[in-house]
Structures are given as structure tokens and as C-alpha cells.
Amino acid sequence: MATIDEILRVERIETDIYRGPSYPSVLRRTFGGQVAGQALVSATRTVPAEFGVHSLHGYFLRPGDPDLPTVFLVDRIRDGRSFVTRRVTGVQNGEAIFSMSASFHVGTDEGIEHQDPMPDVIGPEDIKDRRDAASEEDRRLYSEWENFDIRIVPRDQLVLSKSLAAQQRVWFRYRHRLDDSHVSQVCVLAYMSDMTLLASAKSVHDDHVQSASLDHAMWFLRPFRADEWLLYDQTSPSAGHGRALTQGRIFDRQGRMVAAVVQEGLSRIIADPTVQGIPLRDEKPDETTS
């Protein structure tokens, strides 16, 4: 599989127009994190170096074809002294498949500071590497992300809150050393943030569910490294009418909250248990819109 450097290596083809590469994939649709990550890289190429991204809001409009590159059109919405705003549209075959707004902050402002504490959880070293897992589902799906170390905390080892409807915690990191730039770290985390989050909505259900990301919002709160262990504390406060709302707080090993994520996704109950939540190429087609 391609490295994250290769996946996020977008090509400039004209002023404010970029092209994200495609790579062989076991998925039938382009992975949402790939589209969001490439869109964010494209946006950062049009922003002065002293500005760092602090938030993004994206919508997955159509399913992407993993065999095709995606062209990203960047619109320079605003250039201010403290904040810069960009809008990015991802296009395949002349149709928009993704739309994103990203805001950048100069980063020199000072203000109040607080955060929620990191939840109590076992360390990643106490969880088996899913790359070595014996299940067929793990081997097929996680082969797509073999360069990422993803370790879901076993449910029987979670400290659960009775006030939350559905909960899941995941340790993750990129397996290889990344460069030190802010752009690399945030774009890799944007890619990673789409992994496993929708699964938190299914953690308290036995139903077979067809899943797909509908939208994705993310805030970058403090510096971090995506190639070091991060805890993804995930909850799903509500699910209904074929959609599930999910939330994630991302902490580093020192307990600092470095990012926050909110995502809504498709959560249709399906009768055929052979259809996976994330459709693979050797499974029967579905009607998912993203």
C-alpha cells in the first residue's frame, strides 16, 4: 500500500488547482480520510506559512472512485491579519465529490486555557496489534492501512460512563517517522480521524449496519505528532433515521487534548450480514451515497 507521504503528495496543475493521486485500494469507494487529507494539503498550499489550520468542515457529496485522481479547486474566501479562510471542492469526472471549508490562524494570540481531562484507559502496549490479528475481517480491511497502527481498546477493559449512549476508545499512530512540519502532522491526522469513528455508533448494537461518512468537522487545538501514540476517545450521542452522530476527542500520551472531531454518518440496518460496514471490492454493490 502507498505511504501517507505518497497519498498526500498533491500536484499543482494551475493556480489554486491541485490533483490528488489515486492508489490501488481494497475499498470500493475512495476512503474519506484520503479525500479530506488531500483537500487540506491543497488548501495549505495557498496560505502563508505563518498561518496554521485550526479547523475544517467537510461534506462527502458523492462516492469517490478509488481508481481515479481527484482534482481540488481552491477558493480564497478571506485573507485577514489573524485568520485565513479557504473553500476546497474535490472533483472527479466533472462532479463534486467533496466540499470543505478550512480556517487558518496566525497562532500568536494568547487567551484563557482549559481542557477536559484524558479518560482512564489501558496503554497501547497492552493491546494486540491488529496487523497481527487472526480475523479475516481485520486482515482484509486493515491491509488498506498497514502503515497505521490502530488498536481498539477491548470493551471489557473500558471504563464506561453511564451518562453516555455509546463509547469506544482507540489508540492510533502512523507507523513511520513523519517530517516535523505542522502541515504534515495535521494532514496526516485529518486522514486518520476518519478511521474507526463511525464504528463507535455500532459499539452497543448487534445489527448489521451499512456505514458511510456524510460530513466531517475537525478542530486542531494543540501541537502533536501523528507518528506518536494518540488516544481517540469516541462517543455517539445519538443515532436514528438511518444516521448516526459521532464525536471524538484526541489526546496525546501526556494527556493534552490536541484535536476534536464531529462526524455524522449513514447507519442503515441491512438484512444481509455478509455486507460489511465499509464496502470492499469483492463484496456485492450497495446504494451508499458517499
mmCIF file of C-alpha atoms in Angstrom:
data_model
loop_
_atom_site.group_PDB
_atom_site.id
_atom_site.type_symbol
_atom_site.label_atom_id
_atom_site.label_comp_id
_atom_site.label_asym_id
_atom_site.label_seq_id
_atom_site.Cartn_x
_atom_site.Cartn_y
_atom_site.Cartn_z
ATOM 1 C CA MET A 1 0.000 0.000 0.000
ATOM 2 C CA ALA A 2 1.035 3.610 -0.571
ATOM 3 C CA THR A 3 2.693 5.583 2.210
ATOM 4 C CA ILE A 4 0.938 8.637 3.625
ATOM 5 C CA ASP A 5 3.603 10.835 2.000
ATOM 6 C CA GLU A 6 2.626 9.440 -1.392
ATOM 7 C CA ILE A 7 -1.118 9.747 -0.716
ATOM 8 C CA LEU A 8 -0.857 13.399 0.376
ATOM 9 C CA ARG A 9 1.596 14.445 -2.354
ATOM 10 C CA VAL A 10 -0.835 16.623 -4.321
ATOM 11 C CA GLU A 11 0.294 18.104 -7.630
ATOM 12 C CA ARG A 12 -0.197 21.744 -8.564
ATOM 13 C CA ILE A 13 -1.616 21.892 -12.088
ATOM 14 C CA GLU A 14 -2.614 25.596 -12.181
ATOM 15 C CA THR A 15 -3.086 28.498 -9.771
ATOM 16 C CA ASP A 16 -5.375 27.216 -6.960
ATOM 17 C CA ILE A 17 -5.943 23.917 -8.794
ATOM 18 C CA TYR A 18 -4.372 20.698 -7.497
ATOM 19 C CA ARG A 19 -4.599 16.998 -8.238
ATOM 20 C CA GLY A 20 -4.529 14.263 -5.616
ATOM 21 C CA PRO A 21 -3.149 10.891 -6.718
ATOM 22 C CA SER A 22 -5.004 7.587 -6.658
ATOM 23 C CA TYR A 23 -3.517 4.308 -5.485
ATOM 24 C CA PRO A 24 -4.627 0.661 -5.518
ATOM 25 C CA SER A 25 -7.252 0.107 -2.829
ATOM 26 C CA VAL A 26 -9.272 -2.784 -1.413
ATOM 27 C CA LEU A 27 -12.159 -0.331 -0.873
ATOM 28 C CA ARG A 28 -14.911 0.173 -3.425
ATOM 29 C CA ARG A 29 -15.128 3.902 -2.606
ATOM 30 C CA THR A 30 -12.303 6.365 -2.086
ATOM 31 C CA PHE A 31 -11.542 6.492 1.636
ATOM 32 C CA GLY A 32 -12.983 9.710 3.093
ATOM 33 C CA GLY A 33 -9.846 10.482 5.077
ATOM 34 C CA GLN A 34 -7.833 10.436 1.856
ATOM 35 C CA VAL A 35 -10.113 12.989 0.184
ATOM 36 C CA ALA A 36 -10.146 15.225 3.277
ATOM 37 C CA GLY A 37 -6.378 14.988 3.703
ATOM 38 C CA GLN A 38 -5.655 15.828 0.068
ATOM 39 C CA ALA A 39 -8.134 18.711 0.179
ATOM 40 C CA LEU A 40 -6.436 20.096 3.280
ATOM 41 C CA VAL A 41 -2.990 19.847 1.676
ATOM 42 C CA SER A 42 -4.355 21.734 -1.339
ATOM 43 C CA ALA A 43 -5.734 24.489 0.892
ATOM 44 C CA THR A 44 -2.471 24.870 2.824
ATOM 45 C CA ARG A 45 -0.572 25.394 -0.443
ATOM 46 C CA THR A 46 -2.423 28.711 -0.871
ATOM 47 C CA VAL A 47 -1.880 30.054 2.677
ATOM 48 C CA PRO A 48 1.157 31.963 4.019
ATOM 49 C CA ALA A 49 3.481 29.832 6.128
ATOM 50 C CA GLU A 50 2.786 31.749 9.341
ATOM 51 C CA PHE A 51 -0.841 30.535 9.349
ATOM 52 C CA GLY A 52 -1.710 27.078 10.652
ATOM 53 C CA VAL A 53 -5.020 25.290 10.130
ATOM 54 C CA HIS A 54 -7.215 25.238 13.220
ATOM 55 C CA SER A 55 -10.492 23.854 11.833
ATOM 56 C CA LEU A 56 -12.103 22.193 8.858
ATOM 57 C CA HIS A 57 -15.670 21.341 7.920
ATOM 58 C CA GLY A 58 -16.270 18.915 5.058
ATOM 59 C CA TYR A 59 -19.171 17.222 3.277
ATOM 60 C CA PHE A 60 -18.908 13.962 1.354
ATOM 61 C CA LEU A 61 -21.201 14.635 -1.600
ATOM 62 C CA ARG A 62 -20.707 11.601 -3.850
ATOM 63 C CA PRO A 63 -18.770 8.326 -3.612
ATOM 64 C CA GLY A 64 -15.256 8.716 -4.977
ATOM 65 C CA ASP A 65 -13.719 6.275 -7.449
ATOM 66 C CA PRO A 66 -10.501 4.943 -5.861
ATOM 67 C CA ASP A 67 -9.021 4.308 -9.317
ATOM 68 C CA LEU A 68 -9.241 7.974 -10.346
ATOM 69 C CA PRO A 69 -7.247 11.009 -9.162
ATOM 70 C CA THR A 70 -9.227 13.846 -7.595
ATOM 71 C CA VAL A 71 -8.887 17.461 -8.730
ATOM 72 C CA PHE A 72 -9.143 20.069 -5.959
ATOM 73 C CA LEU A 73 -10.306 23.625 -6.701
ATOM 74 C CA VAL A 74 -9.327 26.132 -4.010
ATOM 75 C CA ASP A 75 -11.321 29.313 -3.482
ATOM 76 C CA ARG A 76 -9.580 32.065 -1.472
ATOM 77 C CA ILE A 77 -12.525 33.237 0.621
ATOM 78 C CA ARG A 78 -10.713 35.572 3.019
ATOM 79 C CA ASP A 79 -7.203 36.739 3.889
ATOM 80 C CA GLY A 80 -7.174 38.586 7.187
ATOM 81 C CA ARG A 81 -4.468 39.595 9.639
ATOM 82 C CA SER A 82 -5.297 36.809 12.128
ATOM 83 C CA PHE A 83 -7.426 34.366 10.145
ATOM 84 C CA VAL A 84 -7.439 32.999 6.602
ATOM 85 C CA THR A 85 -10.327 31.021 5.085
ATOM 86 C CA ARG A 86 -10.294 28.658 2.122
ATOM 87 C CA ARG A 87 -13.001 26.623 0.423
ATOM 88 C CA VAL A 88 -11.982 23.472 -1.466
ATOM 89 C CA THR A 89 -14.035 21.368 -3.876
ATOM 90 C CA GLY A 90 -12.901 17.883 -4.846
ATOM 91 C CA VAL A 91 -13.939 16.847 -8.362
ATOM 92 C CA GLN A 92 -13.997 13.559 -10.279
ATOM 93 C CA ASN A 93 -15.490 13.140 -13.764
ATOM 94 C CA GLY A 94 -16.724 16.734 -13.689
ATOM 95 C CA GLU A 95 -18.776 16.254 -10.497
ATOM 96 C CA ALA A 96 -18.098 17.450 -6.962
ATOM 97 C CA ILE A 97 -17.480 14.547 -4.584
ATOM 98 C CA PHE A 98 -16.302 16.597 -1.585
ATOM 99 C CA SER A 99 -16.605 20.153 -0.291
ATOM 100 C CA MET A 100 -14.555 21.603 2.554
ATOM 101 C CA SER A 101 -14.055 24.912 4.335
ATOM 102 C CA ALA A 102 -10.812 25.339 6.253
ATOM 103 C CA SER A 103 -9.811 28.152 8.598
ATOM 104 C CA PHE A 104 -6.221 29.103 9.397
ATOM 105 C CA HIS A 105 -4.994 31.108 12.405
ATOM 106 C CA VAL A 106 -1.768 33.068 12.757
ATOM 107 C CA GLY A 107 -1.223 31.326 16.104
ATOM 108 C CA THR A 108 0.304 34.179 18.139
ATOM 109 C CA ASP A 109 -2.821 35.124 20.102
ATOM 110 C CA GLU A 110 -2.949 34.498 23.849
ATOM 111 C CA GLY A 111 -6.053 33.774 25.925
ATOM 112 C CA ILE A 112 -7.681 31.576 28.547
ATOM 113 C CA GLU A 113 -6.792 27.893 28.600
ATOM 114 C CA HIS A 114 -8.511 24.750 29.891
ATOM 115 C CA GLN A 115 -9.429 21.261 28.692
ATOM 116 C CA ASP A 116 -11.298 18.120 29.704
ATOM 117 C CA PRO A 117 -9.068 15.504 31.336
ATOM 118 C CA MET A 118 -7.930 12.477 29.388
ATOM 119 C CA PRO A 119 -10.028 9.408 30.327
ATOM 120 C CA ASP A 120 -8.512 6.493 32.212
ATOM 121 C CA VAL A 121 -7.512 3.803 29.738
ATOM 122 C CA ILE A 122 -5.030 0.981 29.314
ATOM 123 C CA GLY A 123 -1.954 1.759 27.237
ATOM 124 C CA PRO A 124 -1.495 0.758 23.591
ATOM 125 C CA GLU A 125 1.265 -1.669 24.599
ATOM 126 C CA ASP A 126 -1.403 -3.728 26.404
ATOM 127 C CA ILE A 127 -3.476 -4.194 23.223
ATOM 128 C CA LYS A 128 -2.642 -6.602 20.420
ATOM 129 C CA ASP A 129 -1.516 -5.044 17.136
ATOM 130 C CA ARG A 130 -4.400 -5.529 14.698
ATOM 131 C CA ARG A 131 -1.852 -6.135 11.942
ATOM 132 C CA ASP A 132 -1.172 -9.438 13.662
ATOM 133 C CA ALA A 133 -4.848 -10.239 14.317
ATOM 134 C CA ALA A 134 -6.139 -13.585 13.084
ATOM 135 C CA SER A 135 -9.631 -12.494 11.988
ATOM 136 C CA GLU A 136 -10.320 -12.343 8.263
ATOM 137 C CA GLU A 137 -12.131 -9.002 8.636
ATOM 138 C CA ASP A 138 -9.069 -7.425 10.235
ATOM 139 C CA ARG A 139 -6.716 -8.776 7.586
ATOM 140 C CA ARG A 140 -8.835 -7.570 4.675
ATOM 141 C CA LEU A 141 -9.800 -4.160 5.980
ATOM 142 C CA TYR A 142 -6.646 -3.142 7.813
ATOM 143 C CA SER A 143 -4.445 -4.172 4.901
ATOM 144 C CA GLU A 144 -5.658 -0.853 3.455
ATOM 145 C CA TRP A 145 -3.987 0.932 6.363
ATOM 146 C CA GLU A 146 -0.971 -1.267 7.033
ATOM 147 C CA ASN A 147 1.164 1.840 7.665
ATOM 148 C CA PHE A 148 -1.099 2.831 10.561
ATOM 149 C CA ASP A 149 -1.100 1.220 13.997
ATOM 150 C CA ILE A 150 -4.740 1.058 15.138
ATOM 151 C CA ARG A 151 -5.542 -0.576 18.483
ATOM 152 C CA ILE A 152 -9.143 -0.594 19.701
ATOM 153 C CA VAL A 153 -9.433 -0.864 23.488
ATOM 154 C CA PRO A 154 -11.321 -4.106 24.303
ATOM 155 C CA ARG A 155 -14.803 -3.342 25.544
ATOM 156 C CA ASP A 156 -14.326 -5.397 28.701
ATOM 157 C CA GLN A 157 -11.402 -3.118 29.615
ATOM 158 C CA LEU A 158 -13.216 0.176 29.095
ATOM 159 C CA VAL A 159 -14.227 2.412 31.982
ATOM 160 C CA LEU A 160 -17.683 3.364 30.704
ATOM 161 C CA SER A 161 -19.810 6.351 31.668
ATOM 162 C CA LYS A 162 -23.488 5.621 32.330
ATOM 163 C CA SER A 163 -24.386 9.080 31.025
ATOM 164 C CA LEU A 164 -23.118 8.338 27.501
ATOM 165 C CA ALA A 165 -25.110 6.278 24.980
ATOM 166 C CA ALA A 166 -22.233 4.658 23.069
ATOM 167 C CA GLN A 167 -18.498 4.757 23.706
ATOM 168 C CA GLN A 168 -15.285 3.462 22.138
ATOM 169 C CA ARG A 169 -11.594 4.257 22.616
ATOM 170 C CA VAL A 170 -8.819 3.712 20.104
ATOM 171 C CA TRP A 171 -5.061 4.189 20.242
ATOM 172 C CA PHE A 172 -3.570 5.049 16.865
ATOM 173 C CA ARG A 173 -0.446 6.413 15.204
ATOM 174 C CA TYR A 174 1.351 6.432 11.879
ATOM 175 C CA ARG A 175 3.960 3.668 11.987
ATOM 176 C CA HIS A 176 6.791 5.606 10.311
ATOM 177 C CA ARG A 177 8.540 8.860 11.126
ATOM 178 C CA LEU A 178 6.947 11.974 9.630
ATOM 179 C CA ASP A 179 8.680 15.272 8.989
ATOM 180 C CA ASP A 180 8.334 17.914 11.700
ATOM 181 C CA SER A 181 6.162 20.379 9.786
ATOM 182 C CA HIS A 182 2.771 21.436 11.129
ATOM 183 C CA VAL A 183 1.254 20.751 7.708
ATOM 184 C CA SER A 184 2.377 17.112 7.699
ATOM 185 C CA GLN A 185 1.093 16.429 11.206
ATOM 186 C CA VAL A 186 -2.367 17.972 10.740
ATOM 187 C CA CYS A 187 -2.945 16.497 7.276
ATOM 188 C CA VAL A 188 -1.993 13.010 8.457
ATOM 189 C CA LEU A 189 -4.284 13.352 11.481
ATOM 190 C CA ALA A 190 -7.109 14.550 9.222
ATOM 191 C CA TYR A 191 -6.635 11.329 7.230
ATOM 192 C CA MET A 192 -6.528 9.202 10.397
ATOM 193 C CA SER A 193 -9.519 10.880 12.040
ATOM 194 C CA ASP A 194 -11.930 9.202 9.602
ATOM 195 C CA MET A 195 -10.789 5.757 10.789
ATOM 196 C CA THR A 196 -12.991 3.903 13.296
ATOM 197 C CA LEU A 197 -15.080 6.911 14.412
ATOM 198 C CA LEU A 198 -18.374 5.766 12.866
ATOM 199 C CA ALA A 199 -17.839 2.352 14.461
ATOM 200 C CA SER A 200 -18.410 3.936 17.871
ATOM 201 C CA ALA A 201 -22.111 4.209 16.967
ATOM 202 C CA LYS A 202 -22.270 0.435 16.424
ATOM 203 C CA SER A 203 -20.480 -0.448 19.666
ATOM 204 C CA VAL A 204 -23.756 -1.021 21.558
ATOM 205 C CA HIS A 205 -25.693 -2.677 18.725
ATOM 206 C CA ASP A 206 -25.687 -6.162 17.221
ATOM 207 C CA ASP A 207 -27.385 -5.073 13.988
ATOM 208 C CA HIS A 208 -25.532 -5.230 10.688
ATOM 209 C CA VAL A 209 -25.178 -1.621 9.583
ATOM 210 C CA GLN A 210 -24.242 -0.045 6.267
ATOM 211 C CA SER A 211 -21.941 2.886 7.078
ATOM 212 C CA ALA A 212 -20.554 5.845 5.156
ATOM 213 C CA SER A 213 -19.286 9.265 6.186
ATOM 214 C CA LEU A 214 -21.684 12.115 5.389
ATOM 215 C CA ASP A 215 -19.786 15.040 6.876
ATOM 216 C CA HIS A 216 -16.679 15.665 8.961
ATOM 217 C CA ALA A 217 -15.661 18.568 11.189
ATOM 218 C CA MET A 218 -12.327 18.848 12.959
ATOM 219 C CA TRP A 219 -10.559 21.297 15.255
ATOM 220 C CA PHE A 220 -6.794 21.286 15.882
ATOM 221 C CA LEU A 221 -6.244 22.506 19.441
ATOM 222 C CA ARG A 222 -2.593 21.940 20.412
ATOM 223 C CA PRO A 223 0.630 20.750 18.742
ATOM 224 C CA PHE A 224 1.045 16.986 18.382
ATOM 225 C CA ARG A 225 2.796 14.296 16.394
ATOM 226 C CA ALA A 226 0.704 11.885 14.337
ATOM 227 C CA ASP A 227 3.564 9.343 14.372
ATOM 228 C CA GLU A 228 3.342 9.036 18.167
ATOM 229 C CA TRP A 229 0.539 7.361 20.126
ATOM 230 C CA LEU A 230 -2.725 9.320 20.272
ATOM 231 C CA LEU A 231 -5.890 8.276 22.109
ATOM 232 C CA TYR A 232 -9.128 8.684 20.150
ATOM 233 C CA ASP A 233 -11.902 8.931 22.765
ATOM 234 C CA GLN A 234 -15.089 8.322 20.750
ATOM 235 C CA THR A 235 -18.778 8.644 21.613
ATOM 236 C CA SER A 236 -22.036 8.524 19.715
ATOM 237 C CA PRO A 237 -24.655 10.655 21.497
ATOM 238 C CA SER A 238 -27.458 9.848 19.057
ATOM 239 C CA ALA A 239 -28.441 7.537 16.207
ATOM 240 C CA GLY A 240 -31.729 7.400 14.333
ATOM 241 C CA HIS A 241 -33.439 7.654 10.950
ATOM 242 C CA GLY A 242 -30.531 5.904 9.248
ATOM 243 C CA ARG A 243 -27.892 8.342 10.527
ATOM 244 C CA ALA A 244 -25.528 8.336 13.489
ATOM 245 C CA LEU A 245 -23.807 11.303 15.116
ATOM 246 C CA THR A 246 -20.325 10.608 16.455
ATOM 247 C CA GLN A 247 -17.787 12.674 18.368
ATOM 248 C CA GLY A 248 -14.113 12.211 19.099
ATOM 249 C CA ARG A 249 -11.570 13.830 21.391
ATOM 250 C CA ILE A 250 -7.923 13.132 20.605
ATOM 251 C CA PHE A 251 -5.280 13.150 23.366
ATOM 252 C CA ASP A 252 -1.515 12.626 23.308
ATOM 253 C CA ARG A 253 0.328 10.425 25.809
ATOM 254 C CA GLN A 254 0.871 13.436 28.091
ATOM 255 C CA GLY A 255 -2.904 13.894 28.428
ATOM 256 C CA ARG A 256 -3.181 17.033 26.295
ATOM 257 C CA MET A 257 -6.308 17.316 24.160
ATOM 258 C CA VAL A 258 -4.831 18.006 20.728
ATOM 259 C CA ALA A 259 -7.889 17.756 18.463
ATOM 260 C CA ALA A 260 -11.653 17.282 18.400
ATOM 261 C CA VAL A 261 -13.824 15.673 15.712
ATOM 262 C CA VAL A 262 -17.552 15.518 14.966
ATOM 263 C CA GLN A 263 -18.924 13.321 12.206
ATOM 264 C CA GLU A 264 -22.331 12.200 11.021
ATOM 265 C CA GLY A 265 -22.585 9.013 9.048
ATOM 266 C CA LEU A 266 -25.030 6.718 7.339
ATOM 267 C CA SER A 267 -26.171 3.913 9.649
ATOM 268 C CA ARG A 268 -28.761 1.909 7.733
ATOM 269 C CA ILE A 269 -29.708 -1.502 9.073
ATOM 270 C CA ILE A 270 -29.062 -4.138 6.413
ATOM 271 C CA ALA A 271 -30.533 -7.629 6.255
ATOM 272 C CA ASP A 272 -27.536 -9.295 4.597
ATOM 273 C CA PRO A 273 -24.806 -9.893 7.231
ATOM 274 C CA THR A 274 -22.183 -10.519 4.514
ATOM 275 C CA VAL A 275 -22.212 -6.832 3.547
ATOM 276 C CA GLN A 276 -19.557 -5.004 5.542
ATOM 277 C CA GLY A 277 -19.912 -1.539 7.067
ATOM 278 C CA ILE A 278 -17.020 -0.412 4.863
ATOM 279 C CA PRO A 279 -17.628 -1.983 1.414
ATOM 280 C CA LEU A 280 -14.713 -3.881 -0.093
ATOM 281 C CA ARG A 281 -14.279 -4.529 -3.785
ATOM 282 C CA ASP A 282 -15.127 -8.232 -3.630
ATOM 283 C CA GLU A 283 -18.493 -7.635 -1.918
ATOM 284 C CA LYS A 284 -21.868 -7.035 -3.509
ATOM 285 C CA PRO A 285 -22.684 -3.447 -4.537
ATOM 286 C CA ASP A 286 -24.629 -1.162 -2.218
ATOM 287 C CA GLU A 287 -26.603 2.059 -2.557
ATOM 288 C CA THR A 288 -24.355 4.179 -0.339
ATOM 289 C CA THR A 289 -24.188 7.789 -1.472
ATOM 290 C CA SER A 290 -20.773 8.543 -0.023
#
